[in-house]
Amino acid sequence: KGAHPKANYTGVKSHFSSYIEGVVAVVEVILLVGFSIPLWAKVVVQTPTEEESTVVRVVAQQFQWNCHYPGPDGKFGPIDVKLMDDQTNPIGLNREDPAGKDDVWTINQLHLPVNKPVLIYLSSKDVIHSFSLPEMRVKQDIIPGMQIPISWTPTVTGDYEIACAQLCGLGHYRMRGYMTIHTPEAFQQWLDEKQAELNPAPES
């Protein structure tokens, strides 16, 4: 009968595979830290300029969304906490200031034109909220004391829901708003009508 080979209980003593694993790990770290993370950060934080965008301030509060548009001058009027009134002036807009006389605001109604970048500045009057537009793949937490920019470009007209994706109190379930994406002409018509409604011309 032929002799059977004996088992080698010491195993392979070469460290070649360990060196290969180390090289692969170093390459992965370089790709992740040197390329992937900076590129992703650039994409996420990149926002369009105000000149090329529809700019809106959205002020969250328990339990509604307050949308603030600048007037034809393109400037937001100053905000004063002392002027805030949930019924007549929820954003505390100072209409005595020249920049605030032509501003427009709505409650739970966000109107935007299609095929134009949107730049929204998010803030909160009270607790943490989360601005969520599932159809647009847009969601951003809103932290009290901070103004957080968020941007995207709507490409389809229609009506969509604005949801709060953060449990913000007992009335969280009813914190729902509505976003309407218009054609550019329809958006301008809406904006003109809203400005005329909030800023009626003086009687002669």
Short mmCIF file of N, CA, C and O in Angstrom, two decimals, residues 133-139:
data_model
loop_
_atom_site.label_atom_id
_atom_site.label_comp_id
_atom_site.label_asym_id
_atom_site.label_seq_id
_atom_site.Cartn_x
_atom_site.Cartn_y
_atom_site.Cartn_z
N LEU A 133 -40.99 66.79 1.55
CA LEU A 133 -41.72 66.72 0.28
C LEU A 133 -41.34 65.39 -0.37
O LEU A 133 -40.39 65.33 -1.16
N PRO A 134 -42.06 64.32 -0.04
CA PRO A 134 -41.65 62.99 -0.53
C PRO A 134 -41.54 62.89 -2.04
O PRO A 134 -40.60 62.27 -2.56
N GLU A 135 -42.48 63.49 -2.77
CA GLU A 135 -42.45 63.39 -4.23
C GLU A 135 -41.22 64.07 -4.83
O GLU A 135 -40.77 63.72 -5.93
N MET A 136 -40.69 65.09 -4.14
CA MET A 136 -39.53 65.81 -4.62
C MET A 136 -38.22 65.24 -4.07
O MET A 136 -37.14 65.75 -4.36
N ARG A 137 -38.34 64.22 -3.22
CA ARG A 137 -37.18 63.64 -2.54
C ARG A 137 -36.43 64.72 -1.75
O ARG A 137 -35.20 64.79 -1.75
N VAL A 138 -37.21 65.52 -1.05
CA VAL A 138 -36.66 66.62 -0.26
C VAL A 138 -37.09 66.43 1.19
O VAL A 138 -38.28 66.23 1.48
N LYS A 139 -36.13 66.45 2.10
CA LYS A 139 -36.45 66.40 3.54
C LYS A 139 -35.31 67.04 4.31
O LYS A 139 -34.14 66.73 4.07
#
